[in-house]
CSV table of C-alpha atoms and ligand atoms in Angstrom, one decimal:
chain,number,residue,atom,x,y,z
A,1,UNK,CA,6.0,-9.8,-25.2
A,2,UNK,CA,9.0,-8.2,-23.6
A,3,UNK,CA,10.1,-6.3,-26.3
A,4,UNK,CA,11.7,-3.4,-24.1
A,5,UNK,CA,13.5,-5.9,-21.5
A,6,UNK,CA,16.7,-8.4,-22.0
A,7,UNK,CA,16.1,-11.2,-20.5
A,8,UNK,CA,18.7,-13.1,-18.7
A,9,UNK,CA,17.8,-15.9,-16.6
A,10,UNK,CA,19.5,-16.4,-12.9
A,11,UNK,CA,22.2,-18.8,-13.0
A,12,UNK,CA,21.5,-19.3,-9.0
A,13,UNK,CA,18.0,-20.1,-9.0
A,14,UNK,CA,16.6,-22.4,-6.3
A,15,UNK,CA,16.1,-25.5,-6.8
A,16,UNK,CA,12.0,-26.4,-6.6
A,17,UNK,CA,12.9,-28.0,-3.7
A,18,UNK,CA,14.9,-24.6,-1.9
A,19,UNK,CA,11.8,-22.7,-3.1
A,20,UNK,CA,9.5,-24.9,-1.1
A,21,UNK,CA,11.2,-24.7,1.9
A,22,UNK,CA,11.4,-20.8,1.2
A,23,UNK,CA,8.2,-20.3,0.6
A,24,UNK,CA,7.2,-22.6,3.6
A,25,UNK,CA,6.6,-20.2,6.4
A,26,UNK,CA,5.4,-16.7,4.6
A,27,UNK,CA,6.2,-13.4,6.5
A,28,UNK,CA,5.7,-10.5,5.0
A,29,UNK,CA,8.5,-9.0,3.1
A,30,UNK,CA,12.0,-11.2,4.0
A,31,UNK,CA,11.5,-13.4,1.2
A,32,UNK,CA,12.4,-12.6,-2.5
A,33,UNK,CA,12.0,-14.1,-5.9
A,34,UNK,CA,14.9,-15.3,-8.1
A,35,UNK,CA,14.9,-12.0,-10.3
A,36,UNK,CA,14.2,-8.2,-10.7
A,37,UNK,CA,13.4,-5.7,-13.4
A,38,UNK,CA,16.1,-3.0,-13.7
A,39,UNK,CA,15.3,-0.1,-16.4
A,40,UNK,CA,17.9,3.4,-16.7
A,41,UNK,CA,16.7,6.6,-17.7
A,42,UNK,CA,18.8,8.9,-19.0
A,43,UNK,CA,19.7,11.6,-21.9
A,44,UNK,CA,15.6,12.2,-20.8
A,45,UNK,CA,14.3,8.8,-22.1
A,46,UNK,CA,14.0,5.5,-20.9
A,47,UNK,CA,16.4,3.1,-22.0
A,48,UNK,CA,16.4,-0.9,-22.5
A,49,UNK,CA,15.7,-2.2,-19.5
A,50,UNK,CA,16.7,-5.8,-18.1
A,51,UNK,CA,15.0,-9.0,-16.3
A,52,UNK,CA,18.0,-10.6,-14.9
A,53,UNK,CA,18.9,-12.0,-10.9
A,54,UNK,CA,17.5,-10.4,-7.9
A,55,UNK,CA,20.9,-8.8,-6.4
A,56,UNK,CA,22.2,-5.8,-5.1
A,57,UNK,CA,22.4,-2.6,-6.7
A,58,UNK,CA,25.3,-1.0,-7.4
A,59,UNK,CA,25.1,2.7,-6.5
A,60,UNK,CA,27.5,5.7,-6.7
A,61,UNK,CA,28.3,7.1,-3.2
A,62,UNK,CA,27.1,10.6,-4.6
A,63,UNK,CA,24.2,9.1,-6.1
A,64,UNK,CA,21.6,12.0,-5.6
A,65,UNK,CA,18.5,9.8,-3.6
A,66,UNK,CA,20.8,9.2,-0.8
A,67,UNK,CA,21.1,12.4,0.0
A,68,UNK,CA,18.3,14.2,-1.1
A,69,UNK,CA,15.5,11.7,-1.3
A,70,UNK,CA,14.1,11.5,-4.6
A,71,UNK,CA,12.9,8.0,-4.1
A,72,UNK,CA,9.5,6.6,-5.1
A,73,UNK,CA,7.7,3.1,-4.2
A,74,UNK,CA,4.5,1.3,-5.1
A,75,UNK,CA,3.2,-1.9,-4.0
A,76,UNK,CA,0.7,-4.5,-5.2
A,77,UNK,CA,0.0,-7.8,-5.7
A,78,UNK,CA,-0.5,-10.9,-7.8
A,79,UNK,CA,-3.1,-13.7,-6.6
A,80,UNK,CA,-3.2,-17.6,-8.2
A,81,UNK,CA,-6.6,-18.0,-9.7
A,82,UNK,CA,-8.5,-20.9,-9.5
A,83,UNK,CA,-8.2,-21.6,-12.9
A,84,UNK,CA,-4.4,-22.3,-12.2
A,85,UNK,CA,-3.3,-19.1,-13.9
A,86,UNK,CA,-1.6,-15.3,-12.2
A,87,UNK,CA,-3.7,-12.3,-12.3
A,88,UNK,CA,-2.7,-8.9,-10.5
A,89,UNK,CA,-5.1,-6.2,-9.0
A,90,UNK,CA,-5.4,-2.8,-10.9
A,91,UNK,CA,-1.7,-2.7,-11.8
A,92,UNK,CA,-2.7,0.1,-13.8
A,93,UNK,CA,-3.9,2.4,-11.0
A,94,UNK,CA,-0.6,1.7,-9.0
A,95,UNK,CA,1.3,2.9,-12.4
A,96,UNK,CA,-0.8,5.5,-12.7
A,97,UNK,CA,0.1,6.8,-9.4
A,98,UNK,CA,3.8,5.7,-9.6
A,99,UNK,CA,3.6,8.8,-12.0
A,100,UNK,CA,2.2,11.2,-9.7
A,101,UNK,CA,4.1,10.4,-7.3
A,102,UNK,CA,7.1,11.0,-9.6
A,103,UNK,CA,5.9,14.2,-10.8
A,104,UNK,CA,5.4,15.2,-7.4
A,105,UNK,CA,9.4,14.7,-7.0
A,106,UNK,CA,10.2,16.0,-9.8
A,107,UNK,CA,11.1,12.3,-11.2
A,108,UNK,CA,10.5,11.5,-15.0
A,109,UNK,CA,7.0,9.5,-16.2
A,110,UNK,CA,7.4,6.2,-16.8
A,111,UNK,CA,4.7,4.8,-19.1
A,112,UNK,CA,1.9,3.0,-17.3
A,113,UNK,CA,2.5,0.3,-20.3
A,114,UNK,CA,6.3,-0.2,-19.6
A,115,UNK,CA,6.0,-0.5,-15.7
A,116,UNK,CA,2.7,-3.0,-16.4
A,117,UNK,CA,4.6,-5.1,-18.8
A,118,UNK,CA,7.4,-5.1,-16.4
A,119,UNK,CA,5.8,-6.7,-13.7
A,120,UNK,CA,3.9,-9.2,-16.3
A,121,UNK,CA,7.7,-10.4,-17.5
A,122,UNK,CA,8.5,-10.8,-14.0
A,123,UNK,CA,5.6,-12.7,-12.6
A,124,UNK,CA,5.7,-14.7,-15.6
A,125,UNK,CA,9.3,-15.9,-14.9
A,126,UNK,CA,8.6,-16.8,-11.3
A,127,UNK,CA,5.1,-17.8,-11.2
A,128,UNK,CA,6.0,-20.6,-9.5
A,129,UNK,CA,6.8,-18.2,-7.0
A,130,UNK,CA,3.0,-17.0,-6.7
A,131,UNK,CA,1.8,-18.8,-3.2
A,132,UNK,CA,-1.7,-20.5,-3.3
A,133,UNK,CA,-3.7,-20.0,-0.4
A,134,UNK,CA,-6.2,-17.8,0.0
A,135,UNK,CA,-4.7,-15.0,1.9
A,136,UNK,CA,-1.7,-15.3,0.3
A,137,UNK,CA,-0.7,-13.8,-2.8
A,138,UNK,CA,3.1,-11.9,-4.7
A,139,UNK,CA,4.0,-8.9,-3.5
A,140,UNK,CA,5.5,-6.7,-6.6
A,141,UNK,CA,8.1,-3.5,-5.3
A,142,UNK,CA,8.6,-1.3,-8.0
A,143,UNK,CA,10.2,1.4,-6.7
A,144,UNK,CA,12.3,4.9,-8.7
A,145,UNK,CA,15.8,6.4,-7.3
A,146,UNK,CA,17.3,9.5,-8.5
A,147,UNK,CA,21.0,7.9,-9.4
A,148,UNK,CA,22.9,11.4,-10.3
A,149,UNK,CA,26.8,11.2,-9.1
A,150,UNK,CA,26.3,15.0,-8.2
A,151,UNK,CA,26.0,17.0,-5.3
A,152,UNK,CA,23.9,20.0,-6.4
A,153,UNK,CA,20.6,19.9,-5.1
A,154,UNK,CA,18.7,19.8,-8.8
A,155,UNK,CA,16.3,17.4,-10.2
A,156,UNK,CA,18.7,14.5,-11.2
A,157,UNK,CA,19.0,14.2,-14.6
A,158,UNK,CA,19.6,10.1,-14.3
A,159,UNK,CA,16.8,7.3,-12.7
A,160,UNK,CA,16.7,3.6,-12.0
A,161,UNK,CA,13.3,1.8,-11.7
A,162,UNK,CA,13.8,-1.2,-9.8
A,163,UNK,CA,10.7,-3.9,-9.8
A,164,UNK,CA,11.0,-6.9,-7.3
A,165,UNK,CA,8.8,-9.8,-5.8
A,166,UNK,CA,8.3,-11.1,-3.1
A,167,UNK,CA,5.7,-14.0,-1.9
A,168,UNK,CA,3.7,-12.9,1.2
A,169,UNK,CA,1.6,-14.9,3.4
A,170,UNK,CA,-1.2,-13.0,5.3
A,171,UNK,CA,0.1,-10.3,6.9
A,172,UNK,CA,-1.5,-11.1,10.4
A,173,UNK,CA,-0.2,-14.5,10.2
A,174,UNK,CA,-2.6,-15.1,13.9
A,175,UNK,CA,-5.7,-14.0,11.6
A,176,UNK,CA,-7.4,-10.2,11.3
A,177,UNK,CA,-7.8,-9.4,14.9
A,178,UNK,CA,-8.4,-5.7,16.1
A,179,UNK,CA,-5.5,-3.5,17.0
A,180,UNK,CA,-4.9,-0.4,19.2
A,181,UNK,CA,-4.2,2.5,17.8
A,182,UNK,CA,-2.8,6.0,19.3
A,183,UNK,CA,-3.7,9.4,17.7
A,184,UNK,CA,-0.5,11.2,17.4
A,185,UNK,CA,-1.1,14.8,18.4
A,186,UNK,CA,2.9,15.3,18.4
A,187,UNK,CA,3.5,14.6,14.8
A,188,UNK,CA,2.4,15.0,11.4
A,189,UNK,CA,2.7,13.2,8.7
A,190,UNK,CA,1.8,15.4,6.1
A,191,UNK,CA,0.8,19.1,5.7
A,192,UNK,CA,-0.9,21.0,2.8
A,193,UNK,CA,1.6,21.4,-0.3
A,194,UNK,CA,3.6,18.5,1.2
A,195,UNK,CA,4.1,15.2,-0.2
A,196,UNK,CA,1.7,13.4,1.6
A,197,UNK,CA,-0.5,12.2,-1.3
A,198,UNK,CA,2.9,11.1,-3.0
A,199,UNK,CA,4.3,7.5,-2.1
A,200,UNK,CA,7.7,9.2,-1.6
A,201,UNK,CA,10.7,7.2,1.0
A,202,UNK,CA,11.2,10.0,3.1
A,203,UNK,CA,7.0,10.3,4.1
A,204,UNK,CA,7.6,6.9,5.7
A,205,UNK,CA,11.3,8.2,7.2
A,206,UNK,CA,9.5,11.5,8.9
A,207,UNK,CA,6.9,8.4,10.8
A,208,UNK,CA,8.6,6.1,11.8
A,209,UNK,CA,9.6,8.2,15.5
A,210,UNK,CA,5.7,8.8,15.6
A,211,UNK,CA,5.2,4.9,15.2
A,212,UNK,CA,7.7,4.1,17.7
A,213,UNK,CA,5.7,6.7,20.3
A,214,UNK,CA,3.1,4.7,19.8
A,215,UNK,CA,4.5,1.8,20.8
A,216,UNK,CA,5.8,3.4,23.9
A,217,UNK,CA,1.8,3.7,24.6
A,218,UNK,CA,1.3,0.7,24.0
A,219,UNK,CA,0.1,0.8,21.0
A,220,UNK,CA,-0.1,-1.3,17.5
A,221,UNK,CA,-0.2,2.1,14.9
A,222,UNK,CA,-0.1,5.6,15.2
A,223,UNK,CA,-3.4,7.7,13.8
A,224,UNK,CA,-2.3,10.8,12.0
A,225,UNK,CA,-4.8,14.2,12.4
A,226,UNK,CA,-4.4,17.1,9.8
A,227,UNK,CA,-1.6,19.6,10.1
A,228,UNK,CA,-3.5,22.6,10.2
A,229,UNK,CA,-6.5,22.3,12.5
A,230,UNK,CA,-4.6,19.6,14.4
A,231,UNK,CA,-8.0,17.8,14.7
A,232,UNK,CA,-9.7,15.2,11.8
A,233,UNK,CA,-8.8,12.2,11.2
A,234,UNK,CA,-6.2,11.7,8.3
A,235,UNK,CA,-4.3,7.7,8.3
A,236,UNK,CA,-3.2,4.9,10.6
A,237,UNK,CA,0.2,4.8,9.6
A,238,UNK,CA,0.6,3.5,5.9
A,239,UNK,CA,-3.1,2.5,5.7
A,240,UNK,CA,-6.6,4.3,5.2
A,241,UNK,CA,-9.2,4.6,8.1
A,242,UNK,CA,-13.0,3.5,7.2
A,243,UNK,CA,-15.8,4.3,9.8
A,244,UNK,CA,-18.9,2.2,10.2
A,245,UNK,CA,-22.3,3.8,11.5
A,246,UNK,CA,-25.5,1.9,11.7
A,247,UNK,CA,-28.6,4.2,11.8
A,248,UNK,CA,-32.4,3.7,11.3
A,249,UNK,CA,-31.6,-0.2,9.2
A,250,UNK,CA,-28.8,1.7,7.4
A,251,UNK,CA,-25.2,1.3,7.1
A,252,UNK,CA,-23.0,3.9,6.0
A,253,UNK,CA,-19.1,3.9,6.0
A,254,UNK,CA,-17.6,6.9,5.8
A,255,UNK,CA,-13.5,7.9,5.1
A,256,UNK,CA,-11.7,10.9,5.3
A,257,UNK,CA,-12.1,13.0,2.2
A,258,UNK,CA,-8.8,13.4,-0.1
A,259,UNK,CA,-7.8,16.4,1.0
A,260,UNK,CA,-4.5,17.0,-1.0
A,261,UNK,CA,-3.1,15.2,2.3
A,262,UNK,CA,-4.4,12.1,2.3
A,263,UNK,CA,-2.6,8.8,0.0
A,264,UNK,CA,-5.2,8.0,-2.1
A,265,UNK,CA,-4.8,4.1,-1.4
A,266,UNK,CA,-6.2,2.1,-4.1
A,267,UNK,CA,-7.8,-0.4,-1.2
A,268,UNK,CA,-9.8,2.5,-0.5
A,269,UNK,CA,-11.2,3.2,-3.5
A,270,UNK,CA,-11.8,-0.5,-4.2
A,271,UNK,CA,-13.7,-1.0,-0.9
A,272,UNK,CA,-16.1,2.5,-1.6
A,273,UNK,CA,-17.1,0.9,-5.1
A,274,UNK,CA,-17.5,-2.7,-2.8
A,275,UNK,CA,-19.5,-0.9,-0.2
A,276,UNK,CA,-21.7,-0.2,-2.6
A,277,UNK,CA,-21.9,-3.3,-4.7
A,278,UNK,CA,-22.9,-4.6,-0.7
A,279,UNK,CA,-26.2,-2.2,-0.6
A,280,UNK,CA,-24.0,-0.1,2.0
A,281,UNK,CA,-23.9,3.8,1.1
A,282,UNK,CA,-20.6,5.6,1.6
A,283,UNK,CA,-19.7,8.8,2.0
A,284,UNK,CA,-16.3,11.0,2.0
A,285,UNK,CA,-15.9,13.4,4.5
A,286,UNK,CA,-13.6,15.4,7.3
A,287,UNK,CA,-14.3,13.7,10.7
A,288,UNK,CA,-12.6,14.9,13.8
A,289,UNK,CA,-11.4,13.4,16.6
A,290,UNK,CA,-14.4,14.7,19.2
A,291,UNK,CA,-16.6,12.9,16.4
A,292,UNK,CA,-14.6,9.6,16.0
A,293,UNK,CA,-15.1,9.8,19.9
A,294,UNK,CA,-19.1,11.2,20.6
A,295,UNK,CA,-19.6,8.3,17.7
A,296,UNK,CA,-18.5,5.5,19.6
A,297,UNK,CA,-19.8,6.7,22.5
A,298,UNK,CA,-23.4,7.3,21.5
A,299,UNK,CA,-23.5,4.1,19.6
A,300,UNK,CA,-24.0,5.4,16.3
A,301,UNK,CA,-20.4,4.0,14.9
A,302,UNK,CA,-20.1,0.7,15.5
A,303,UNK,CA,-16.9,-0.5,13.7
A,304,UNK,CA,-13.7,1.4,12.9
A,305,UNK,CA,-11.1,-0.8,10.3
A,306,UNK,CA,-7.9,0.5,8.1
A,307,UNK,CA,-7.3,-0.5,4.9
A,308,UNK,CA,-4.3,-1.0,2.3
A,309,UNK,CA,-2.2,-3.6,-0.2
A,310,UNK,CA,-0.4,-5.2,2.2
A,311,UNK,CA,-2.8,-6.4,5.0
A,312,UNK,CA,-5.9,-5.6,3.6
A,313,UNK,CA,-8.2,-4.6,6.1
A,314,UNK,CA,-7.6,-4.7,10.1
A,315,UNK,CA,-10.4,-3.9,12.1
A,316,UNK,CA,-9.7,-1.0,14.9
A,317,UNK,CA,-10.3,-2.2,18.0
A,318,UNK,CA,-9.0,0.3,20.7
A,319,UNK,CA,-8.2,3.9,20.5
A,320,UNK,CA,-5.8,5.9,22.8
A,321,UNK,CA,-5.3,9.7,22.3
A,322,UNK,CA,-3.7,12.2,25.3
A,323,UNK,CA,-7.2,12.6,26.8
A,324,UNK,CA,-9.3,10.1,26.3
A,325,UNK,CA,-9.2,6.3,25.3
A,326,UNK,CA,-11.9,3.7,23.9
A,327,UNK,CA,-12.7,0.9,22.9
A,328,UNK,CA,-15.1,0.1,19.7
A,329,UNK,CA,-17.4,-3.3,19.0
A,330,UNK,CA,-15.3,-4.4,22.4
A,331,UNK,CA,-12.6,-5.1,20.7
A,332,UNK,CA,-13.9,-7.7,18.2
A,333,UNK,CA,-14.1,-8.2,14.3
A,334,UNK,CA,-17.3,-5.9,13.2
A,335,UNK,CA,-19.9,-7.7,10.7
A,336,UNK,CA,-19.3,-5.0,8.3
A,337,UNK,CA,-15.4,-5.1,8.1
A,338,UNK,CA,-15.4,-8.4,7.6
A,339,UNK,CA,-18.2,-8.6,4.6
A,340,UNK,CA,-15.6,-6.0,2.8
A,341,UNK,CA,-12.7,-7.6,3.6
A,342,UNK,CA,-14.4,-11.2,1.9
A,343,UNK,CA,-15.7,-9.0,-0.5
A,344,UNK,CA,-12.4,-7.3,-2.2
A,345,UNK,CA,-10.7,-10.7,-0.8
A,346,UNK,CA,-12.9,-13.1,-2.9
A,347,UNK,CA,-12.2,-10.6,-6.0
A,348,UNK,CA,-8.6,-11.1,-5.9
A,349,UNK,CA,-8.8,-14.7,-5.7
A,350,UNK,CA,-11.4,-15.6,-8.4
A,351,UNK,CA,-13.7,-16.7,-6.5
A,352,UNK,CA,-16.1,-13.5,-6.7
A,353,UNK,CA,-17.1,-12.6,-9.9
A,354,UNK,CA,-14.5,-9.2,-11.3
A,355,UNK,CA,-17.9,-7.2,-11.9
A,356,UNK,CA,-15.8,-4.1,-12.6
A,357,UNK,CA,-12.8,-5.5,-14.2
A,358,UNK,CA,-10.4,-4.9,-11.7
A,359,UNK,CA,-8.2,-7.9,-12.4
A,360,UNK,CA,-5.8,-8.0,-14.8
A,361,UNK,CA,-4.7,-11.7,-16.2
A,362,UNK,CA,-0.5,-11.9,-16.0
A,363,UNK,CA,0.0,-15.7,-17.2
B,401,PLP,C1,0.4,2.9,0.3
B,401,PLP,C2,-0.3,3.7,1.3
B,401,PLP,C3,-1.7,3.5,1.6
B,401,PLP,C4,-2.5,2.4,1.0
B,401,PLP,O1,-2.6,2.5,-0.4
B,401,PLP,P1,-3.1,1.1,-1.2
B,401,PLP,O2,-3.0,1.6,-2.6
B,401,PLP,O3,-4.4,0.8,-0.7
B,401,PLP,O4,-2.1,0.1,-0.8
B,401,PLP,C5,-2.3,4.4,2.5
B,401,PLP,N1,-1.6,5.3,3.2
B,401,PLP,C6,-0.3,5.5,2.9
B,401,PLP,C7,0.4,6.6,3.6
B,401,PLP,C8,0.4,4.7,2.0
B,401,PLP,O5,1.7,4.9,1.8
């Protein structure tokens, strides 16, 4: 099967016993497997690529991404099934996004195919790698550096793709509970023409002062609002925001419309196509922050939650902007949040039927 990758095993494995002790407390992200895809492209083609020991890279101190920031990621994730074997969760939307991303940086394509039967060789090798529980599942990095030794700012002309594991327990290791949020009317994240729909290093660089603001407000995330009107609702940090309304016996959840400055998260479009499968209708729209507010306060939303790969869904319990503050369902895990987190939750782990073929069978 992996006919464009050597394959040579680590010599420095762990032992099954090291791995259990590893893989004994799960945080989210310390933890990596025993190897790594590497594949170079150069002379404008992609060429044999390697499965070989996780390890450090070596890099050329002029190597273009450090200074210039041509530097892609993706992230998604493989779950044990009940039938003992690996699946992953629509690798081929996060390649297919990889590459608009990369096109975005001016970064080469790499075939959906290649970057899919990448991550198969590598969960293969370290299944046993793949945690159990429900709520647990392997978290796959593949990322793309720009790895020119030149100084001119140009498109490089040479790449690395990089794949890595790494097993992750639940994110929230206390369980989903709701956290506060602060609307950052100080920052942007992204802007029209920007980068913001492209999973790019330096988007998450340019938050990370915005994040730390709203810890200084006490606050769990930040909330980003568009960069033009400086007033609808955009992301909480790397995640999607959902809205919940409950109206006349009907539930609707609504998310901010991709706007050319929105991530379109993959979550997100799972949970539209759930929302649906659950009887709820959904809609795609601007909403501003006087909305997100009269909403709450007039009853008709009842639920706020954010949604992406790594934790999933985590419900929105408290709101804090410059003028005003709230809190929504009084700070507690809303009915609706929680049927769509079960619902894309029991998908991944086999234990709702893949209706719409979402899963894709590794080993
Ligand atoms: C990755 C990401 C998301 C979530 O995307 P998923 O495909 O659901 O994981 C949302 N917003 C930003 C800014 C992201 O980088």
């Amino acid at each position: 099967m992996t006919t464009h990758l050597t394959v040579t095993p680590s010599t420095n494995a762990l032992s099954d016993s090291a791995r259990a002790d590893a893989m004994r407390v799960l945080a989210f992200g310390r933890t990596f497997t025993d190897h790594m895809v590497t594949i170079p492209y150069r002379d404008g083609a992609w060429q044999q690529g390697e499965l070989k020991a996780y390890g450090p890279l070596s890099l050329d101190p002029s190597a273009s991404s450090l200074h210039y920031g041509q530097a892609i990621f993706e992230g998604f994730k493989a779950f044990s099934q009940p039938d003992g074997g690996v699946a992953t969760f629509r690798p081929d939307q996060n390649g297919a996004r990889f590459n608009r991303s990369a096109a975005r940086l001016a970064m080469p394509d790499l075939p959906v195919e290649l970057f899919m039967e990448a991550a198969d060789a590598l969960i293969t090798l370290d299944r046993k790698w793949v945690p159990q529980n429900v709520g647990e599942s392997l978290y796959l990095r593949p990322l793309m550096i720009a790895t020119d030794p030149f100084l001119g700012v140009r498109p490089s002309l040479e790449y690395l793709f990089v794949l890595f594991a790494s097993p992750a327990g639940a994110y929230f290791p206390q369980g989903v509970k709701p956290v506060t949020v602060w609307i950052s009317e100080d920052y942007v994240r992204a802007a029209p023409g920007g980068t913001g729909e492209a999973k790019c290093a330096g988007n998450y660089a340019a938050s990370l002062v915005a994040q730390a603001q709203a810890q200084e407000k006490g606050c769990d995330q930040v909330v980003w609002i568009d960069a033009v009107h400086r007033k609808y609702i955009e992301e909480m940090g790397g995640m999607n925001l959902f809205f919940v309304y409950q109206e006349n016996g009907k539930t609707t959840i609504v998310t901010p419309e991709l706007s050319g400055t929105l991530l379109a998260g993959i979550t997100r479009l799972s949970l539209l196509q759930i929302a649906k499968d659950l009887g709820f209708e959904s809609e795609e729209r601007k909403i501003s922050i006087e909305q997100w507010r009269d909403d709450v306060a007039s009853g008709r939303m009842t639920e706020a939650f954010a949604c992406g790969t790594a934790a999933v869904i985590t419900p929105v319990g408290h709101v804090k902007a410059k003028s005003f503050e709230m809190t929504i369902n009084n700070f507690e895990n809303g009915p609706v949040t929680m049927a769509m987190r079960d619902g894309l939750l029991g998908i991944q782990h086999g234990t709702t039927p893949d209706t719409h073929g979402w899963m894709h069978k590794v080993c």
